[in-house]
Coordinates of C-alpha atoms in Angstrom, one line a residue:
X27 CA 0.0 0.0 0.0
X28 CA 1.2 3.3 -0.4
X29 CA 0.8 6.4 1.3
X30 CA -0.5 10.1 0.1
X31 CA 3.3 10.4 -1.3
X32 CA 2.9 7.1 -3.4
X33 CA 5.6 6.0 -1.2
X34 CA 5.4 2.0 0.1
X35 CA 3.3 2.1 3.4
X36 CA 3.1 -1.0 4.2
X37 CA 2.5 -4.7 2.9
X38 CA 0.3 -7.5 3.1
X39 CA 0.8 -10.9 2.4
X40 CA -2.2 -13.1 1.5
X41 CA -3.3 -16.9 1.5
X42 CA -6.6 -18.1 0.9
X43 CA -7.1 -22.0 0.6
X44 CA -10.3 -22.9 -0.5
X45 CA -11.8 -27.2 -0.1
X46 CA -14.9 -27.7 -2.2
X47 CA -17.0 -31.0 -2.0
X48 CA -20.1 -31.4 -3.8
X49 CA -22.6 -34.4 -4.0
X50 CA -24.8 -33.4 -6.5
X51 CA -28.0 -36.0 -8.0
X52 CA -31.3 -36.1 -10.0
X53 CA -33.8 -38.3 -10.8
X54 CA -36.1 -37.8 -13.7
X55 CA -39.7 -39.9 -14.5
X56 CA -41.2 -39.5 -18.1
X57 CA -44.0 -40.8 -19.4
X58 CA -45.3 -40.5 -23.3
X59 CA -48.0 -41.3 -25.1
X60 CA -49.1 -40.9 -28.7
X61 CA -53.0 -41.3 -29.6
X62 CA -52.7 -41.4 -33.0
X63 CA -50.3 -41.2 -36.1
X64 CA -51.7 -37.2 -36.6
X65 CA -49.4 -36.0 -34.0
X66 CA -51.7 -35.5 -30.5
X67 CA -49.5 -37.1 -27.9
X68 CA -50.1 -36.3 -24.3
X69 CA -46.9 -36.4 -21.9
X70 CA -45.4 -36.0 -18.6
X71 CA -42.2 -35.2 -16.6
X72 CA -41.7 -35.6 -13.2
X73 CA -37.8 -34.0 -11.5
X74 CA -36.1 -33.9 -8.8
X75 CA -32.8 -33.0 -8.0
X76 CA -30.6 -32.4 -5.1
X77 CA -27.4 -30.6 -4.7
X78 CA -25.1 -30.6 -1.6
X79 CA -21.7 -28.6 -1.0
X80 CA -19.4 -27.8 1.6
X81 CA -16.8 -24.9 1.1
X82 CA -14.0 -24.8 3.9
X83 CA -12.0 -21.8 3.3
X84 CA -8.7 -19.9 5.2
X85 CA -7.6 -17.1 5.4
X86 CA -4.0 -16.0 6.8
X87 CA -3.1 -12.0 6.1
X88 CA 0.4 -11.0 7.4
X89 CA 1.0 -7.2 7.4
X90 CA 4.8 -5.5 7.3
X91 CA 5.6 -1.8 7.6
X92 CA 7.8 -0.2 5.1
X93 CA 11.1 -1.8 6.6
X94 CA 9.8 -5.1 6.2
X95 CA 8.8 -5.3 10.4
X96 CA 5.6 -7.5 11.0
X97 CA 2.7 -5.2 12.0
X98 CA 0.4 -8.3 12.5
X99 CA -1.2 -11.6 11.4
X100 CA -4.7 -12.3 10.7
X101 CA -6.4 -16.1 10.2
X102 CA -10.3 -16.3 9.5
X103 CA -11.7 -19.5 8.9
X104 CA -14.6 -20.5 6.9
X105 CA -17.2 -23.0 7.2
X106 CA -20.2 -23.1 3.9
X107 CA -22.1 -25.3 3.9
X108 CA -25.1 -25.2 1.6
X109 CA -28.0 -27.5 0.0
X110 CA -30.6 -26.6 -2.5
X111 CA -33.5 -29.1 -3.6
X112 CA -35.4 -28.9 -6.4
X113 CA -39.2 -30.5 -7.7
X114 CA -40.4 -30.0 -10.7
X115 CA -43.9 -31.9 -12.6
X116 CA -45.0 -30.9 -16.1
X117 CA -47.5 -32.1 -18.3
X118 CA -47.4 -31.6 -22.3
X119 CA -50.7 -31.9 -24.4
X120 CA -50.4 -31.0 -28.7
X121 CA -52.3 -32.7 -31.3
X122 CA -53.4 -31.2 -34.5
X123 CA -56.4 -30.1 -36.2
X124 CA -58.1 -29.5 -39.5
X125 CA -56.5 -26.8 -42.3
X126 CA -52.9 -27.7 -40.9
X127 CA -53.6 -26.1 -37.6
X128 CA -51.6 -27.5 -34.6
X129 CA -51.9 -26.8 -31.2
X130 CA -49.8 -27.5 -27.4
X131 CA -50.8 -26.4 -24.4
X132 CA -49.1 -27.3 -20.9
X133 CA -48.7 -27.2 -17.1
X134 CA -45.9 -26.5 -14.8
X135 CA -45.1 -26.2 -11.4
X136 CA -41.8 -26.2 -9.4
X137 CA -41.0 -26.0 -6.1
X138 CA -36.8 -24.7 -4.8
X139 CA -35.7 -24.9 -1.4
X140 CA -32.2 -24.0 -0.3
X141 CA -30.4 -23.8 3.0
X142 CA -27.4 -21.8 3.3
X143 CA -24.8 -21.8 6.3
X144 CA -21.8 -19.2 6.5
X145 CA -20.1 -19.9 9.7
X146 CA -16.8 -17.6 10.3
X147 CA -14.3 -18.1 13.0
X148 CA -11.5 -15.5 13.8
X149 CA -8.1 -16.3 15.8
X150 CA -5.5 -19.2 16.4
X151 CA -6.2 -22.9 16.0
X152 CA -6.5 -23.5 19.8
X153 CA -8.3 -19.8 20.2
X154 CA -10.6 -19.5 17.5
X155 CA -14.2 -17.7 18.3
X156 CA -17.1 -17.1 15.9
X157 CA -17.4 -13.6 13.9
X158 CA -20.7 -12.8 14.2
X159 CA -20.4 -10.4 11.6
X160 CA -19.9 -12.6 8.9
X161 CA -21.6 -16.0 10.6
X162 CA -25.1 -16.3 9.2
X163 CA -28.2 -18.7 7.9
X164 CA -30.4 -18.0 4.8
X165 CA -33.4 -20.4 4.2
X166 CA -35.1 -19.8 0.5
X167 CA -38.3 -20.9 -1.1
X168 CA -39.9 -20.2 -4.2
X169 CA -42.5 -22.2 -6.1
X170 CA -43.5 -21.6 -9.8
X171 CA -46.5 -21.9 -11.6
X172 CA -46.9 -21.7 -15.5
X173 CA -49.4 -22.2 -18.6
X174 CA -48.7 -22.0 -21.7
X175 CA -50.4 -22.1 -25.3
X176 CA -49.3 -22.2 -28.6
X177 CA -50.7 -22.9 -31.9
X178 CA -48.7 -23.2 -35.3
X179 CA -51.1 -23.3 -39.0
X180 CA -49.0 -23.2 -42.4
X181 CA -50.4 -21.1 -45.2
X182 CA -48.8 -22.3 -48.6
X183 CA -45.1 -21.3 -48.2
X184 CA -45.7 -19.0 -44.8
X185 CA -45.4 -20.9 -41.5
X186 CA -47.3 -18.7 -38.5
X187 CA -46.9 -19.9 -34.7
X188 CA -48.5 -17.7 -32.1
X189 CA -48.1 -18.6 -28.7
X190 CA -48.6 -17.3 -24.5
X191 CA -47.1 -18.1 -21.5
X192 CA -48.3 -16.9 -18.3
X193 CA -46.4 -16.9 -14.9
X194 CA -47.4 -17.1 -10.7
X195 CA -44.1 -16.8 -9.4
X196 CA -44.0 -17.2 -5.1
X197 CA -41.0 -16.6 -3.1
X198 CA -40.1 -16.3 0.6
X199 CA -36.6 -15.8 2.3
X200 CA -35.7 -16.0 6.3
X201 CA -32.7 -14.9 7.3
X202 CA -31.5 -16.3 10.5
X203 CA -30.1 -13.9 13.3
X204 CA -27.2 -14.3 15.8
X205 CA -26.5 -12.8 19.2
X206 CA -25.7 -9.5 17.7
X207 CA -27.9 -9.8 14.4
X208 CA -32.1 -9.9 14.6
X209 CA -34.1 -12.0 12.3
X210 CA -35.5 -10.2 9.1
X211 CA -37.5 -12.3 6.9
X212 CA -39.4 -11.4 3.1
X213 CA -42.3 -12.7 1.0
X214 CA -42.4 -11.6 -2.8
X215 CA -45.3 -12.9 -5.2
X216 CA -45.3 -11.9 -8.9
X217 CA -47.5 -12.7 -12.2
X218 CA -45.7 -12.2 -15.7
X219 CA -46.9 -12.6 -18.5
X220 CA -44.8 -13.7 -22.1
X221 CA -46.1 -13.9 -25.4
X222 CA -43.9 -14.9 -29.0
X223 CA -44.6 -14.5 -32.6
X224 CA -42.7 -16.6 -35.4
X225 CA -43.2 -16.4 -38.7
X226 CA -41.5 -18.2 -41.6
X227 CA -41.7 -18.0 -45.2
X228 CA -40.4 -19.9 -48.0
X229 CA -40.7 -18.4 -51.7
X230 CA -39.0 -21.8 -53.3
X231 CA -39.3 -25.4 -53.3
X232 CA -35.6 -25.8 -53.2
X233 CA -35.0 -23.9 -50.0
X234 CA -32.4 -21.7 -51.5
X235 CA -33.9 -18.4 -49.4
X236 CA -35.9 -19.0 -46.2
X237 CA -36.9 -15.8 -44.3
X238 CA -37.9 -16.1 -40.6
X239 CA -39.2 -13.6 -37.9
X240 CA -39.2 -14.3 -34.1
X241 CA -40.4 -12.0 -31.5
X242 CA -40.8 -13.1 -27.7
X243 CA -40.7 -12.0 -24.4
X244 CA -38.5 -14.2 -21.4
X245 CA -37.6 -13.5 -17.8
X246 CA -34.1 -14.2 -16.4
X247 CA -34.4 -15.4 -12.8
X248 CA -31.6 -14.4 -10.4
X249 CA -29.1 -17.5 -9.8
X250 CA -29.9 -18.9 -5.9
X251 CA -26.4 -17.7 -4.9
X252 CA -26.7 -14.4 -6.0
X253 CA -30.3 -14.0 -3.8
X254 CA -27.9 -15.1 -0.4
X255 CA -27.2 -12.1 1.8
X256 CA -23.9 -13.7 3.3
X257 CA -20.6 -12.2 3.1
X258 CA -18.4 -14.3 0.7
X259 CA -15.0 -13.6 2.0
X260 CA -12.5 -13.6 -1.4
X261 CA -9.3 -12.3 0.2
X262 CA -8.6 -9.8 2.9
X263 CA -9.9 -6.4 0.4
X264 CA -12.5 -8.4 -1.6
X265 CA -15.9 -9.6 -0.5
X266 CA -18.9 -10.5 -2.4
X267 CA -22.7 -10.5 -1.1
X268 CA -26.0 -11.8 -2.2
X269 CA -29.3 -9.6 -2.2
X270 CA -32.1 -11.0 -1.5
X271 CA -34.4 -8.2 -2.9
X272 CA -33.1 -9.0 -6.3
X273 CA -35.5 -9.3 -9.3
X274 CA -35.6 -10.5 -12.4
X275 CA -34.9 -9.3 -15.6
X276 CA -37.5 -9.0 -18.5
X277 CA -35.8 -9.1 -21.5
X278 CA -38.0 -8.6 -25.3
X279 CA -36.2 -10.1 -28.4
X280 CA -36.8 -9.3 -32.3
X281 CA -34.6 -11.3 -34.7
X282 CA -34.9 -11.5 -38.4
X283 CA -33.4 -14.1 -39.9
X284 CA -32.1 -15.0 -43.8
X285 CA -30.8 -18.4 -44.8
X286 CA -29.5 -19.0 -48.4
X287 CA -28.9 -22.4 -49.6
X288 CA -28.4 -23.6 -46.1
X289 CA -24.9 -22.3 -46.2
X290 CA -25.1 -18.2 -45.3
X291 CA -26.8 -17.5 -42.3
X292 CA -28.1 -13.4 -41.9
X293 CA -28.9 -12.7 -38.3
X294 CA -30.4 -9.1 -37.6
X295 CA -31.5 -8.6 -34.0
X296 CA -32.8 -6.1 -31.3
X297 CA -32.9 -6.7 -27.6
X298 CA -34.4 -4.3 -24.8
X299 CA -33.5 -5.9 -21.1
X300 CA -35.0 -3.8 -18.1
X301 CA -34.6 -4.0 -14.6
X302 CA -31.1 -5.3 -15.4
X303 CA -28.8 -6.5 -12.8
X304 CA -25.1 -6.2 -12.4
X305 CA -22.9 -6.5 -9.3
X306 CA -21.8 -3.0 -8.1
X307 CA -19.0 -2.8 -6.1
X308 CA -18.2 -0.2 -3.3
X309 CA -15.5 0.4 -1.1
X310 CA -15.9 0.2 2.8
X311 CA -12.2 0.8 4.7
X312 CA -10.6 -0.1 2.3
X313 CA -12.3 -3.1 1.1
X314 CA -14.1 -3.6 -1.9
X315 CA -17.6 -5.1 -1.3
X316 CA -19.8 -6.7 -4.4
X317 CA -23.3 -7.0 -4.4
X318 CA -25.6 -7.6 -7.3
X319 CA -28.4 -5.1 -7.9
X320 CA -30.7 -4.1 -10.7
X321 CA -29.4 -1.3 -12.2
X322 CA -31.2 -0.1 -15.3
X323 CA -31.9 -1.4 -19.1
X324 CA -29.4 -2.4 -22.0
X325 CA -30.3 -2.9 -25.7
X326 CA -28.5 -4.7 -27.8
X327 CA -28.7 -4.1 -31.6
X328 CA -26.3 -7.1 -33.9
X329 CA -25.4 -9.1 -36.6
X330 CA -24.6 -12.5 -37.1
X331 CA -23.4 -13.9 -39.8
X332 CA -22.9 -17.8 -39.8
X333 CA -21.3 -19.6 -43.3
X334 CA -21.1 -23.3 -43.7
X335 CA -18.5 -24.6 -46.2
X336 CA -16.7 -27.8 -47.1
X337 CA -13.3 -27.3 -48.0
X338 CA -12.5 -30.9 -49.3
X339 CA -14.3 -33.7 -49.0
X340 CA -13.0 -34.5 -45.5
X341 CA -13.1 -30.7 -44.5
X342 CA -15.8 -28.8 -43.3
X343 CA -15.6 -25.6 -41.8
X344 CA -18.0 -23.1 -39.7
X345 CA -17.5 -18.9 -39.8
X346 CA -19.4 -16.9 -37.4
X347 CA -19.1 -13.3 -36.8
X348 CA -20.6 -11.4 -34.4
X349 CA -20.6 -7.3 -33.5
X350 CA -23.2 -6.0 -31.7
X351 CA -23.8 -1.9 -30.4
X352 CA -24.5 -2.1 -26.5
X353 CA -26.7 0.8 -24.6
X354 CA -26.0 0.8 -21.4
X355 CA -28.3 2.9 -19.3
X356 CA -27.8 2.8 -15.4
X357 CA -28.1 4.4 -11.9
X358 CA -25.8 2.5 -8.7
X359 CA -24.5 4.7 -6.2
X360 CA -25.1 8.0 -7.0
X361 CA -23.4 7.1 -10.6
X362 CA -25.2 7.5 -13.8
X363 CA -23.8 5.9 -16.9
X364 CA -25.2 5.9 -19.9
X365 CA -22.6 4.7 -22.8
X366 CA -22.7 2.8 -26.1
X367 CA -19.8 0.6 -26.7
X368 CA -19.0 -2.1 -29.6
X369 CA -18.6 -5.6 -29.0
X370 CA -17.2 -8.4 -31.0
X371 CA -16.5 -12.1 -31.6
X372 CA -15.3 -14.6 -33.9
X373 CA -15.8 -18.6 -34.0
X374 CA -14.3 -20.8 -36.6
X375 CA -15.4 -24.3 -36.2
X376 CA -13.8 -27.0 -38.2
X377 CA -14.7 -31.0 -38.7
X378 CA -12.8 -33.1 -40.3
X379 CA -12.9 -37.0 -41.4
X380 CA -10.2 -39.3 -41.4
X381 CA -11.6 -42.2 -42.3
X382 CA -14.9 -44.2 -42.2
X383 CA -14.3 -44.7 -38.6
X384 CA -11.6 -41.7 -37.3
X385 CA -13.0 -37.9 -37.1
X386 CA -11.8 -34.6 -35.2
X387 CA -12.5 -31.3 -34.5
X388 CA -10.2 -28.5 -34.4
X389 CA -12.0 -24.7 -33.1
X390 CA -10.8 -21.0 -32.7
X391 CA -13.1 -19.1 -30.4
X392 CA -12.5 -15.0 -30.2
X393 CA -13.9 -12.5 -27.8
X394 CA -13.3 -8.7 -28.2
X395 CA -13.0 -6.3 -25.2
X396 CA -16.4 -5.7 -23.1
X397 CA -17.9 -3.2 -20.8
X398 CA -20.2 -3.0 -18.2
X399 CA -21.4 -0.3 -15.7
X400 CA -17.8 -1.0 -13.8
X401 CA -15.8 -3.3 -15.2
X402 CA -13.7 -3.7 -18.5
X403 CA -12.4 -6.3 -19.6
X404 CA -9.4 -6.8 -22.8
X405 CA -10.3 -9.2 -25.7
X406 CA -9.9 -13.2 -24.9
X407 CA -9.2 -16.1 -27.3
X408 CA -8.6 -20.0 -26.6
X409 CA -8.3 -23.0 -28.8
X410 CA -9.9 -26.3 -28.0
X411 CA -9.5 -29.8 -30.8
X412 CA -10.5 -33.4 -30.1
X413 CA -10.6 -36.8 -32.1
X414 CA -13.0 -39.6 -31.7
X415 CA -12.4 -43.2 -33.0
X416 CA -15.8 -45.0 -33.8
X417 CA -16.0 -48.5 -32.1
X418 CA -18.0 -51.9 -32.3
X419 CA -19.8 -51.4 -35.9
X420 CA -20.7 -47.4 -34.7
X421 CA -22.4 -48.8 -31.0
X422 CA -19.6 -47.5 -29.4
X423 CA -17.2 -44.4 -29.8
X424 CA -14.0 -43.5 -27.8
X425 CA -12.7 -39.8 -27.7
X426 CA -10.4 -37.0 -26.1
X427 CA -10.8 -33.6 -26.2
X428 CA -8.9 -30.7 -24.9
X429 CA -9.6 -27.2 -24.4
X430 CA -7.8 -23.7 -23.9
X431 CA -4.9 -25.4 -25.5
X432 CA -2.4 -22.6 -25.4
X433 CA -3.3 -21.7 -22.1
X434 CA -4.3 -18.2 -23.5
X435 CA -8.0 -17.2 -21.7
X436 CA -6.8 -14.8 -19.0
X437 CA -9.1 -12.7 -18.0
X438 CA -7.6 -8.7 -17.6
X439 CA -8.9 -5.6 -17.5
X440 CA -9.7 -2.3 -15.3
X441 CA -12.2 -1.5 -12.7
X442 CA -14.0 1.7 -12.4
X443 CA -16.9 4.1 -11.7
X444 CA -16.2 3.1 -7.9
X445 CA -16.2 6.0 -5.3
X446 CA -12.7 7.1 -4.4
X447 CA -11.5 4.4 -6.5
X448 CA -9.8 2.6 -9.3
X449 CA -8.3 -0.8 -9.8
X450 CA -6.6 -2.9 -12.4
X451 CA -6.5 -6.9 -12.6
X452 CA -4.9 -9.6 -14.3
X453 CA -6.3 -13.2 -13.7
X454 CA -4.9 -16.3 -15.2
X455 CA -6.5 -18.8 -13.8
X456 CA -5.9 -22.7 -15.7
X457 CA -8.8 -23.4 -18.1
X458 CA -7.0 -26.2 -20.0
X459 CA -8.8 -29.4 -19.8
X460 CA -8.3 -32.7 -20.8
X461 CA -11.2 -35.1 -21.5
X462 CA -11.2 -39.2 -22.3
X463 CA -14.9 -40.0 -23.0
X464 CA -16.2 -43.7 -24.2
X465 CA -19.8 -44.4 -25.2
X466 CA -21.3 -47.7 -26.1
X467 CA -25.1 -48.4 -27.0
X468 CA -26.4 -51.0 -25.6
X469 CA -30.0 -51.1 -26.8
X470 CA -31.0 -51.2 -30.5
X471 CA -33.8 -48.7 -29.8
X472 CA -31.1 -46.1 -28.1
X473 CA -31.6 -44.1 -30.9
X474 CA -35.7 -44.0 -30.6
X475 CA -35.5 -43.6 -27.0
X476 CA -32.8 -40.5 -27.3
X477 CA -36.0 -38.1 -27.2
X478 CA -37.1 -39.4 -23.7
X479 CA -33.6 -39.6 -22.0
X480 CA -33.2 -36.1 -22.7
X481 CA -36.2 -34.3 -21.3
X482 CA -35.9 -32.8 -17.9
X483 CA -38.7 -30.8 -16.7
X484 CA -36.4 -28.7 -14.2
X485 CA -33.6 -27.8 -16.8
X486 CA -34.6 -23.8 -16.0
X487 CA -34.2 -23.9 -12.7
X488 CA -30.6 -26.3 -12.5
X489 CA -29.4 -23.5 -14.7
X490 CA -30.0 -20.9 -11.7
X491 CA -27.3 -23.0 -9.9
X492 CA -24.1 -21.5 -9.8
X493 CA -20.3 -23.1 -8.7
X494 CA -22.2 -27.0 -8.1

């Protein structure tokens, strides 16, 4: 650290170990029936999943003055324990009508409960006592409801589907107190309501142009984590903390999109997100604190362009390209920004065939630099390749793939807009994976039975799991 002189103050010395365990399962019952060769098939999912971890962490922060004399030491240990449990049913209904009309309709309902523990201890081994600070308990419900309807008719060479889904969304959180902390507690209900219009139209038989346009509405649920009002100790001037009060984002979409001879893909979108959320950070002695809070709307205008190509006859290669103009309007601490800024990336996919039974994949993925309300970051790029060996007359396959293969996805950049602030920060962190996969297919009807296997009823509300 360094004084008001920018001459060296003092300096401390940091460790942070960190023990994750996770036991994490699901169980998944499906049921499908199928009345007639027309298409009207009723069906059913029942899920649950359940997802345990425990996250010791310590701390040790040794401080020096100028001449290298040891001012003090500092150990905080960590103790995070946390379980979240998930129950989802859903029941599908479509079947079709006269004059090309079809039609599905559907129930949902899901039910979350998690149970979060943050238990901090301060001092030596043989001398440690809680911080009551820090040490809290979080319990979290929310249950779901949802109906939706959709009907689809073709009219020659134009395709219409018009659908709604409508939304009961229940949620309470109780947050335990200590001897120096009260209880608080909070109930939130909330009806939404989504509609979507796609339209497609083909003007030849040979599908050389084909023209679609897709509007819909969506809602982006806060992840569980992110709702937790512990403090998340990082190191001894970072911390992170959930807020409960967060809401969702509602997010419209309009995307029009041109495909020529299945090769060239056009993508030309707009996308208006309000009651965004972002984590703002502020600085309290010294430390800086995160939090997540809804900050104000983006849109997004961009292009995509996609092109499909084989090079040889055992090459072929995907291009996409994709630069989009950001708005970024938002209010967080007595900070307004409001900002437009350019974003890019670039993905070039290749597969190639070595033999009847011998393929591989080599891709280059590109991302340019990015801003949001306080953090930017500098452009990233990794490479990732794999080769799979079919196996036992194609039943079977064995493979290994490897990503971030030149250990070049480090994350760098600045942060700013923060009170009395500023900060740069370089992290490399190691990305590079190595995975050997085998698959064999035991039943002959594997294939038939691919579209059961891979429904999941609660697939929206696993993705609002974060670090499991």
């Amino acid at each position: 650290m360094m004084n008001g002189n920018r001459k060296l103050d003092s300096v401390i010395n940091s460790s942070h170990n960190v023990n994750n365990h996770f036991k994490n399962s699901t169980m998944n019952l499906n049921m499908l029936h199928q009345f007639d060769s027309t298409g009207t098939e009723l069906s059913f999912d029942l899920d649950y999943a359940h997802y345990n971890s425990a996250n010791n962490q310590l701390f040790g922060n040794k401080s020096y003055n100028a001449s290298g004399e040891v001012l003090g030491t500092e150990r905080i240990r960590g103790d995070l324990p946390r379980t979240i449990d998930i129950f989802s049913a859903k029941t599908d209904y479509s079947f079709s009508l006269k004059n090309n009309y079809k039609l599905n309709a559907g129930l949902k309902s899901s039910f979350i409960k998690t149970d979060n523990q943050a238990n901090y201890f301060n001092g030596a081994v043989e001398s440690e006592k809680p911080d009551y600070n820090k040490t809290n308990a979080f319990l979290y419900r929310e249950n779901i409801n949802a109906f939706y309807i959709e009907g689809y008719r073709e009219f020659g060479k134009l395709g219409v589907k018009v659908g709604l889904r409508l939304e009961q969304t229940n949620s309470k959180g109780h947050q335990l107190g200590n001897i120096q902390r009260p209880d608080s507690s909070f109930v939130r209900n909330y009806f939404n309501a989504f509609p979507s219009f796609f339209l497609s139209f083909k003007p030849d038989s040979t599908n050389r142009n084909q023209f679609f346009l897709n509007y819909g509405r969506r809602i982006n649920r806060p992840a569980y984590d992110q709702l937790n009002p512990f403090m998340m100790v990082v190191q001894k001037y970072n911390q992170e903390v959930g807020n409960p009060f967060l809401s969702p984002e509602l997010t419209n979409n309009i995307q029009l999109t041109h495909v020529f001879k299945d090769k060239l893909t056009t993508n030309v979108y707009y996308s208006y997100m309000s009651n965004t959320s972002s984590p703002v950070i502020n600085t309290i002695n010294d430390v800086y604190i995160k939090r997540p809070q809804n900050v104000g709307s983006v849109s997004i205008t961009g292009l995509m362009l996609s092109y499909n190509q084989d090079i040889s006859k055992w090459w072929n290669a995907d291009f996409t390209l994709n630069p989009e103009r950001v708005h970024l309007k938002s209010a967080f601490s007595g900070i307004n920004v409001d900002t437009v800024v350019i974003m890019q990336s670039f993905n070039w996919y290749n597969r190639f065939t070595l033999s009847k039974t011998w393929s591989a994949e080599l891709a280059f993925d590109w991302g340019g630099r990015s801003y949001a309300n306080q953090v930017t970051t500098s452009g990233i790029a990794a490479l990732r390749a794999g080769i799979k060996k079919q196996l036992f007359s194609g039943n079977g396959s064995i493979g290994i793939n490897g990503s971030d293969l030149l250990y070049s996805a480090m994350r760098k950049g600045s942060i700013h807009n923060v009170a009395g602030s500023s900060a740069i920060f370089k992290n490399r962190q190691d990305t590079r994976t190595i995975i050997l996969s085998f698959n064999y297919r035991i039943s002959k009807n594997a294939k038939n039975n691919k579209r059961l296997r891979d429904r999941n009823g609660a697939w929206e509300e696993q993705n609002r799991i974060k670090g499991l």
